[in-house]
């Protein structure tokens, strides 16, 4: 008879199972305060609160991702605005004002 093969799983890192916990009142306040410094649509804030009702950590990740996208968009716009603007001048020497 053969013995059953027992596999050692020492080589593989153990996967920790994340337990999803709903947000408490203080967590919801912290989540809303994250959005307070930015112009965020109400739809986004309500979506974050809905996610927080079943998983607090995911709601904070959602908020962080959204705010990072906003920050990156503003940074790109600022870079475009920093370009020097061309000055438009009409040299009267080259313009004929007679009709």
CSV table of N, CA, C and O in Angstrom, one decimal:
chain,number,residue,atom,x,y,z
A,1,UNK,N,0.8,-1.2,0.0
A,1,UNK,CA,0.0,0.0,0.0
A,1,UNK,C,0.9,1.2,0.0
A,1,UNK,O,1.9,1.2,0.6
A,2,UNK,N,0.4,2.3,-0.6
A,2,UNK,CA,1.2,3.5,-0.7
A,2,UNK,C,0.6,4.5,0.3
A,2,UNK,O,-0.6,4.5,0.6
A,3,UNK,N,1.5,5.3,0.8
A,3,UNK,CA,1.1,6.3,1.7
A,3,UNK,C,0.7,7.6,0.9
A,3,UNK,O,1.2,7.8,-0.1
A,4,UNK,N,-0.3,8.3,1.4
A,4,UNK,CA,-0.7,9.5,0.7
A,4,UNK,C,0.4,10.6,0.8
A,4,UNK,O,1.1,10.7,1.8
A,5,UNK,N,0.6,11.3,-0.3
A,5,UNK,CA,1.6,12.3,-0.4
A,5,UNK,C,1.1,13.5,0.3
A,5,UNK,O,0.1,14.1,0.0
A,6,UNK,N,1.9,14.0,1.2
A,6,UNK,CA,1.6,15.3,1.9
A,6,UNK,C,2.5,16.3,1.3
A,6,UNK,O,3.7,16.2,1.3
A,7,UNK,N,1.9,17.4,0.8
A,7,UNK,CA,2.6,18.5,0.2
A,7,UNK,C,2.9,19.5,1.3
A,7,UNK,O,2.1,19.9,2.0
A,8,UNK,N,4.2,19.9,1.3
A,8,UNK,CA,4.6,21.0,2.2
A,8,UNK,C,4.3,22.3,1.4
A,8,UNK,O,4.7,22.5,0.3
A,9,UNK,N,3.7,23.2,2.1
A,9,UNK,CA,3.4,24.5,1.5
A,9,UNK,C,4.3,25.6,2.1
A,9,UNK,O,3.8,26.7,2.2
A,10,UNK,N,5.5,25.2,2.5
A,10,UNK,CA,6.4,26.2,3.1
A,10,UNK,C,6.9,27.2,2.0
A,10,UNK,O,7.3,28.3,2.4
A,11,UNK,N,7.0,26.8,0.8
A,11,UNK,CA,7.5,27.6,-0.3
A,11,UNK,C,6.5,28.7,-0.6
A,11,UNK,O,6.9,29.8,-1.0
A,12,UNK,N,5.2,28.5,-0.5
A,12,UNK,CA,4.2,29.4,-0.9
A,12,UNK,C,3.8,30.3,0.3
A,12,UNK,O,3.6,29.8,1.4
A,13,UNK,N,3.7,31.6,0.0
A,13,UNK,CA,3.3,32.5,1.1
A,13,UNK,C,1.8,32.2,1.4
A,13,UNK,O,1.0,31.9,0.5
A,14,UNK,N,1.5,32.2,2.6
A,14,UNK,CA,0.1,32.0,3.0
A,14,UNK,C,-0.8,33.1,2.6
A,14,UNK,O,-0.4,34.3,2.8
A,15,UNK,N,-1.9,32.8,2.1
A,15,UNK,CA,-2.8,33.9,1.7
A,15,UNK,C,-3.7,34.2,2.9
A,15,UNK,O,-4.4,33.3,3.4
A,16,UNK,N,-3.7,35.4,3.2
A,16,UNK,CA,-4.6,35.9,4.3
A,16,UNK,C,-5.9,36.3,3.7
A,16,UNK,O,-6.0,37.0,2.7
A,17,UNK,N,-6.9,35.7,4.3
A,17,UNK,CA,-8.3,36.1,3.8
A,17,UNK,C,-8.7,37.4,4.4
A,17,UNK,O,-8.7,37.5,5.7
A,18,UNK,N,-9.0,38.4,3.6
A,18,UNK,CA,-9.5,39.6,4.2
A,18,UNK,C,-11.0,39.5,4.6
A,18,UNK,O,-11.8,39.0,3.8
A,19,UNK,N,-11.3,39.9,5.7
A,19,UNK,CA,-12.6,39.9,6.1
A,19,UNK,C,-13.2,41.3,5.9
A,19,UNK,O,-12.5,42.3,6.3
A,20,UNK,N,-14.3,41.4,5.3
A,20,UNK,CA,-14.9,42.7,5.0
A,20,UNK,C,-15.7,43.1,6.2
A,20,UNK,O,-16.6,42.4,6.6
A,21,UNK,N,-15.4,44.3,6.7
A,21,UNK,CA,-16.2,44.9,7.8
A,21,UNK,C,-16.9,46.1,7.4
A,21,UNK,O,-16.3,47.0,6.7
A,22,UNK,N,-18.1,46.3,7.8
A,22,UNK,CA,-18.8,47.5,7.4
A,22,UNK,C,-18.2,48.7,8.2
A,22,UNK,O,-17.6,48.6,9.2
A,23,UNK,N,-18.4,49.9,7.6
A,23,UNK,CA,-17.9,51.1,8.2
A,23,UNK,C,-18.7,51.5,9.4
A,23,UNK,O,-19.9,51.4,9.5
A,24,UNK,N,-18.0,52.1,10.4
A,24,UNK,CA,-18.6,52.6,11.6
A,24,UNK,C,-19.0,54.1,11.3
A,24,UNK,O,-18.6,54.6,10.2
A,25,UNK,N,-19.6,54.8,12.2
A,25,UNK,CA,-20.0,56.2,12.0
A,25,UNK,C,-18.7,57.0,11.8
A,25,UNK,O,-18.7,57.9,11.0
A,26,UNK,N,-17.7,56.8,12.6
A,26,UNK,CA,-16.5,57.6,12.5
A,26,UNK,C,-15.8,57.3,11.2
A,26,UNK,O,-15.2,58.2,10.6
A,27,UNK,N,-15.8,56.0,10.7
A,27,UNK,CA,-15.2,55.7,9.4
A,27,UNK,C,-15.9,56.5,8.3
A,27,UNK,O,-15.3,57.0,7.4
A,28,UNK,N,-17.3,56.6,8.4
A,28,UNK,CA,-18.0,57.3,7.4
A,28,UNK,C,-17.7,58.8,7.4
A,28,UNK,O,-17.6,59.4,6.4
A,29,UNK,N,-17.5,59.4,8.6
A,29,UNK,CA,-17.1,60.8,8.7
A,29,UNK,C,-15.7,61.0,8.1
A,29,UNK,O,-15.5,62.0,7.4
A,30,UNK,N,-14.8,60.1,8.4
A,30,UNK,CA,-13.5,60.2,7.8
A,30,UNK,C,-13.5,60.1,6.3
A,30,UNK,O,-12.8,60.8,5.6
A,31,UNK,N,-14.4,59.2,5.8
A,31,UNK,CA,-14.5,59.0,4.3
A,31,UNK,C,-15.1,60.3,3.7
A,31,UNK,O,-14.6,60.7,2.7
A,32,UNK,N,-16.1,60.9,4.3
A,32,UNK,CA,-16.6,62.1,3.7
A,32,UNK,C,-15.6,63.3,3.8
A,32,UNK,O,-15.6,64.1,2.9
A,33,UNK,N,-14.8,63.3,4.9
A,33,UNK,CA,-13.8,64.4,5.0
A,33,UNK,C,-12.8,64.2,3.9
A,33,UNK,O,-12.2,65.2,3.5
A,34,UNK,N,-12.5,63.0,3.5
A,34,UNK,CA,-11.5,62.9,2.4
A,34,UNK,C,-12.0,63.6,1.1
A,34,UNK,O,-11.2,64.2,0.4
A,35,UNK,N,-13.3,63.6,0.9
A,35,UNK,CA,-13.8,64.2,-0.3
A,35,UNK,C,-14.0,65.7,-0.1
A,35,UNK,O,-14.3,66.4,-1.1
A,36,UNK,N,-13.9,66.2,1.1
A,36,UNK,CA,-14.3,67.6,1.3
A,36,UNK,C,-13.4,68.7,0.7
A,36,UNK,O,-13.8,69.8,0.4
A,37,UNK,N,-12.2,68.3,0.4
A,37,UNK,CA,-11.3,69.3,-0.2
A,37,UNK,C,-11.4,69.4,-1.7
A,37,UNK,O,-10.7,70.2,-2.3
A,38,UNK,N,-12.2,68.6,-2.3
A,38,UNK,CA,-12.3,68.6,-3.7
A,38,UNK,C,-13.7,68.7,-4.2
A,38,UNK,O,-14.6,68.4,-3.5
A,39,UNK,N,-13.9,69.1,-5.4
A,39,UNK,CA,-15.2,69.2,-6.0
A,39,UNK,C,-15.5,67.8,-6.6
A,39,UNK,O,-15.0,67.4,-7.6
A,40,UNK,N,-16.3,67.1,-5.8
A,40,UNK,CA,-16.6,65.7,-6.2
A,40,UNK,C,-18.1,65.6,-6.4
A,40,UNK,O,-18.9,66.2,-5.6
A,41,UNK,N,-18.6,64.9,-7.4
A,41,UNK,CA,-20.0,64.8,-7.7
A,41,UNK,C,-20.6,64.0,-6.5
A,41,UNK,O,-20.0,63.1,-5.9
A,42,UNK,N,-21.9,64.3,-6.3
A,42,UNK,CA,-22.6,63.6,-5.2
A,42,UNK,C,-22.7,62.1,-5.5
A,42,UNK,O,-22.6,61.3,-4.6
A,43,UNK,N,-22.7,61.8,-6.7
A,43,UNK,CA,-22.8,60.4,-7.1
A,43,UNK,C,-21.6,59.6,-6.6
A,43,UNK,O,-21.7,58.4,-6.2
A,44,UNK,N,-20.4,60.2,-6.7
A,44,UNK,CA,-19.2,59.5,-6.3
A,44,UNK,C,-19.2,59.3,-4.8
A,44,UNK,O,-18.8,58.3,-4.3
A,45,UNK,N,-19.6,60.3,-4.0
A,45,UNK,CA,-19.6,60.3,-2.6
A,45,UNK,C,-20.6,59.2,-2.1
A,45,UNK,O,-20.4,58.4,-1.2
A,46,UNK,N,-21.8,59.2,-2.7
A,46,UNK,CA,-22.8,58.2,-2.4
A,46,UNK,C,-22.4,56.8,-2.7
A,46,UNK,O,-22.7,55.8,-2.0
A,47,UNK,N,-21.6,56.7,-3.8
A,47,UNK,CA,-21.1,55.3,-4.2
A,47,UNK,C,-20.1,54.9,-3.1
A,47,UNK,O,-20.1,53.7,-2.8
A,48,UNK,N,-19.3,55.8,-2.7
A,48,UNK,CA,-18.3,55.4,-1.6
A,48,UNK,C,-19.0,55.0,-0.3
A,48,UNK,O,-18.6,54.0,0.3
A,49,UNK,N,-20.1,55.7,0.0
A,49,UNK,CA,-20.8,55.4,1.2
A,49,UNK,C,-21.5,54.0,1.0
A,49,UNK,O,-21.6,53.2,2.0
A,50,UNK,N,-22.0,53.7,-0.2
A,50,UNK,CA,-22.6,52.4,-0.4
A,50,UNK,C,-21.6,51.3,-0.3
A,50,UNK,O,-21.9,50.2,0.2
A,51,UNK,N,-20.4,51.5,-0.8
A,51,UNK,CA,-19.4,50.5,-0.7
A,51,UNK,C,-19.0,50.3,0.8
A,51,UNK,O,-18.8,49.2,1.2
A,52,UNK,N,-19.0,51.4,1.5
A,52,UNK,CA,-18.6,51.4,3.0
A,52,UNK,C,-19.6,50.6,3.8
A,52,UNK,O,-19.3,50.1,4.9
A,53,UNK,N,-20.8,50.5,3.3
A,53,UNK,CA,-21.8,49.8,4.1
A,53,UNK,C,-21.6,48.3,4.2
A,53,UNK,O,-22.0,47.6,5.1
A,54,UNK,N,-20.8,47.8,3.3
A,54,UNK,CA,-20.4,46.4,3.4
A,54,UNK,C,-18.9,46.1,3.5
A,54,UNK,O,-18.5,45.1,3.9
A,55,UNK,N,-18.0,47.1,3.1
A,55,UNK,CA,-16.6,46.9,3.2
A,55,UNK,C,-15.9,48.3,3.3
A,55,UNK,O,-15.8,49.0,2.3
A,56,UNK,N,-15.4,48.6,4.5
A,56,UNK,CA,-14.8,49.8,4.8
A,56,UNK,C,-13.5,50.1,4.1
A,56,UNK,O,-13.3,51.1,3.5
A,57,UNK,N,-12.7,49.1,4.0
A,57,UNK,CA,-11.4,49.2,3.4
A,57,UNK,C,-11.5,49.5,1.9
A,57,UNK,O,-10.8,50.3,1.3
A,58,UNK,N,-12.5,48.8,1.2
A,58,UNK,CA,-12.7,49.0,-0.2
A,58,UNK,C,-13.2,50.4,-0.5
A,58,UNK,O,-12.9,51.0,-1.5
A,59,UNK,N,-14.0,51.0,0.4
A,59,UNK,CA,-14.5,52.3,0.2
A,59,UNK,C,-13.4,53.3,0.3
A,59,UNK,O,-13.3,54.3,-0.5
A,60,UNK,N,-12.4,53.1,1.2
A,60,UNK,CA,-11.3,54.1,1.3
A,60,UNK,C,-10.4,53.9,0.1
A,60,UNK,O,-9.9,54.9,-0.4
A,61,UNK,N,-10.2,52.7,-0.4
A,61,UNK,CA,-9.5,52.5,-1.6
A,61,UNK,C,-10.1,53.2,-2.8
A,61,UNK,O,-9.5,53.8,-3.7
A,62,UNK,N,-11.5,53.1,-2.9
A,62,UNK,CA,-12.2,53.7,-4.0
A,62,UNK,C,-12.0,55.2,-3.9
A,62,UNK,O,-11.8,55.9,-4.9
A,63,UNK,N,-12.1,55.8,-2.7
A,63,UNK,CA,-11.9,57.2,-2.5
A,63,UNK,C,-10.5,57.7,-2.9
A,63,UNK,O,-10.3,58.7,-3.6
A,64,UNK,N,-9.5,56.9,-2.4
A,64,UNK,CA,-8.1,57.3,-2.8
A,64,UNK,C,-7.9,57.2,-4.3
A,64,UNK,O,-7.2,58.1,-4.8
A,65,UNK,N,-8.4,56.2,-4.9
A,65,UNK,CA,-8.2,56.1,-6.4
A,65,UNK,C,-8.9,57.3,-7.1
A,65,UNK,O,-8.3,57.8,-8.0
A,66,UNK,N,-10.1,57.6,-6.7
A,66,UNK,CA,-10.8,58.7,-7.3
A,66,UNK,C,-10.0,60.0,-7.1
A,66,UNK,O,-9.9,60.8,-8.1
A,67,UNK,N,-9.6,60.3,-5.9
A,67,UNK,CA,-8.9,61.5,-5.6
A,67,UNK,C,-7.5,61.6,-6.3
A,67,UNK,O,-7.1,62.7,-6.8
A,68,UNK,N,-6.8,60.4,-6.5
A,68,UNK,CA,-5.6,60.4,-7.2
A,68,UNK,C,-5.8,60.8,-8.7
A,68,UNK,O,-5.0,61.5,-9.3
A,69,UNK,N,-6.9,60.3,-9.2
A,69,UNK,CA,-7.2,60.6,-10.6
A,69,UNK,C,-7.5,62.1,-10.8
A,69,UNK,O,-7.0,62.8,-11.7
A,70,UNK,N,-8.2,62.7,-9.8
A,70,UNK,CA,-8.5,64.1,-9.8
A,70,UNK,C,-7.2,64.9,-9.7
A,70,UNK,O,-7.0,65.9,-10.4
A,71,UNK,N,-6.3,64.5,-8.8
A,71,UNK,CA,-5.0,65.3,-8.6
A,71,UNK,C,-4.2,65.2,-9.9
A,71,UNK,O,-3.6,66.2,-10.3
A,72,UNK,N,-4.1,64.0,-10.5
A,72,UNK,CA,-3.3,63.9,-11.7
A,72,UNK,C,-3.9,64.7,-12.9
A,72,UNK,O,-3.1,65.3,-13.7
A,73,UNK,N,-5.2,64.8,-13.0
A,73,UNK,CA,-5.8,65.6,-14.0
A,73,UNK,C,-5.5,67.1,-13.8
A,73,UNK,O,-5.2,67.8,-14.7
A,74,UNK,N,-5.6,67.6,-12.5
A,74,UNK,CA,-5.3,69.0,-12.3
A,74,UNK,C,-3.8,69.3,-12.5
A,74,UNK,O,-3.5,70.3,-13.0
A,75,UNK,N,-2.9,68.3,-12.2
A,75,UNK,CA,-1.5,68.5,-12.5
A,75,UNK,C,-1.2,68.6,-13.9
A,75,UNK,O,-0.4,69.5,-14.4
A,76,UNK,N,-1.9,67.8,-14.8
A,76,UNK,CA,-1.7,67.9,-16.2
A,76,UNK,C,-2.2,69.3,-16.7
A,76,UNK,O,-1.6,69.9,-17.6
A,77,UNK,N,-3.3,69.7,-16.2
A,77,UNK,CA,-3.9,71.0,-16.7
A,77,UNK,C,-2.9,72.2,-16.3
A,77,UNK,O,-2.7,73.1,-17.1
A,78,UNK,N,-2.3,72.1,-15.1
A,78,UNK,CA,-1.4,73.1,-14.7
A,78,UNK,C,-0.2,73.1,-15.6
A,78,UNK,O,0.4,74.2,-16.0
A,79,UNK,N,0.3,72.0,-16.0
A,79,UNK,CA,1.5,71.9,-16.9
A,79,UNK,C,1.1,72.5,-18.3
A,79,UNK,O,2.0,73.2,-18.8
A,80,UNK,N,-0.1,72.3,-18.7
A,80,UNK,CA,-0.4,72.9,-20.0
A,80,UNK,C,-0.6,74.4,-19.9
A,80,UNK,O,-0.2,75.2,-20.8
A,81,UNK,N,-1.0,74.9,-18.7
A,81,UNK,CA,-1.2,76.4,-18.6
A,81,UNK,C,0.2,77.1,-18.4
A,81,UNK,O,0.2,78.3,-18.6
A,82,UNK,N,1.2,76.4,-18.0
A,82,UNK,CA,2.5,77.0,-17.8
A,82,UNK,C,3.2,77.3,-19.1
A,82,UNK,O,4.2,78.0,-19.0
A,83,UNK,N,2.7,76.9,-20.2
A,83,UNK,CA,3.4,77.2,-21.5
A,83,UNK,C,3.2,78.7,-21.8
A,83,UNK,O,2.2,79.3,-21.5
A,84,UNK,N,4.3,79.3,-22.3
A,84,UNK,CA,4.2,80.7,-22.6
A,84,UNK,C,3.2,81.0,-23.7
A,84,UNK,O,3.1,80.2,-24.7
A,85,UNK,N,2.4,82.0,-23.5
A,85,UNK,CA,1.5,82.4,-24.5
A,85,UNK,C,2.1,83.3,-25.5
A,85,UNK,O,2.9,84.1,-25.2
A,86,UNK,N,1.7,83.0,-26.8
A,86,UNK,CA,2.3,83.8,-27.9
A,86,UNK,C,1.6,85.2,-27.8
A,86,UNK,O,0.4,85.4,-27.6
A,87,UNK,N,2.5,86.2,-28.1
A,87,UNK,CA,1.9,87.6,-28.1
A,87,UNK,C,1.7,87.9,-29.6
A,87,UNK,O,2.5,87.7,-30.4
A,88,UNK,N,0.5,88.4,-29.8
A,88,UNK,CA,0.1,88.8,-31.2
A,88,UNK,C,0.2,90.3,-31.3
A,88,UNK,O,-0.5,91.0,-30.6
A,89,UNK,N,1.1,90.7,-32.2
A,89,UNK,CA,1.2,92.2,-32.4
A,89,UNK,C,1.1,92.4,-33.9
A,89,UNK,O,1.6,91.7,-34.8
A,90,UNK,N,0.5,93.5,-34.2
A,90,UNK,CA,0.3,94.0,-35.6
A,90,UNK,C,1.3,95.1,-35.8
A,90,UNK,O,1.3,96.1,-35.1
A,91,UNK,N,2.2,94.9,-36.7
A,91,UNK,CA,3.2,95.9,-37.1
A,91,UNK,C,2.5,96.8,-38.1
A,91,UNK,O,2.2,96.4,-39.2
A,92,UNK,N,2.3,98.1,-37.7
A,92,UNK,CA,1.6,99.0,-38.6
A,92,UNK,C,2.4,99.2,-40.0
A,92,UNK,O,1.8,99.6,-41.0
A,93,UNK,N,3.6,98.9,-40.0
A,93,UNK,CA,4.4,99.0,-41.2
A,93,UNK,C,3.9,98.1,-42.3
A,93,UNK,O,4.0,98.4,-43.5
A,94,UNK,N,3.4,97.0,-41.9
A,94,UNK,CA,2.9,96.0,-42.9
A,94,UNK,C,1.4,95.9,-43.1
A,94,UNK,O,0.9,95.1,-43.8
A,95,UNK,N,0.7,96.8,-42.5
A,95,UNK,CA,-0.8,96.8,-42.6
A,95,UNK,C,-1.2,98.0,-43.4
A,95,UNK,O,-0.8,99.1,-43.1
A,96,UNK,N,-2.1,97.7,-44.3
A,96,UNK,CA,-2.7,98.8,-45.1
A,96,UNK,C,-4.1,99.1,-44.5
A,96,UNK,O,-5.0,98.3,-44.6
A,97,UNK,N,-4.3,100.3,-43.9
A,97,UNK,CA,-5.6,100.6,-43.2
A,97,UNK,C,-6.5,101.3,-44.2
A,97,UNK,O,-7.6,101.6,-43.9
A,98,UNK,N,-6.1,101.5,-45.4
A,98,UNK,CA,-7.0,102.1,-46.4
A,98,UNK,C,-7.9,101.1,-47.0
A,98,UNK,O,-7.5,100.0,-47.3
A,99,UNK,N,-9.2,101.5,-47.2
A,99,UNK,CA,-10.1,100.6,-47.8
A,99,UNK,C,-10.4,101.0,-49.2
A,99,UNK,O,-10.7,101.7,-49.8
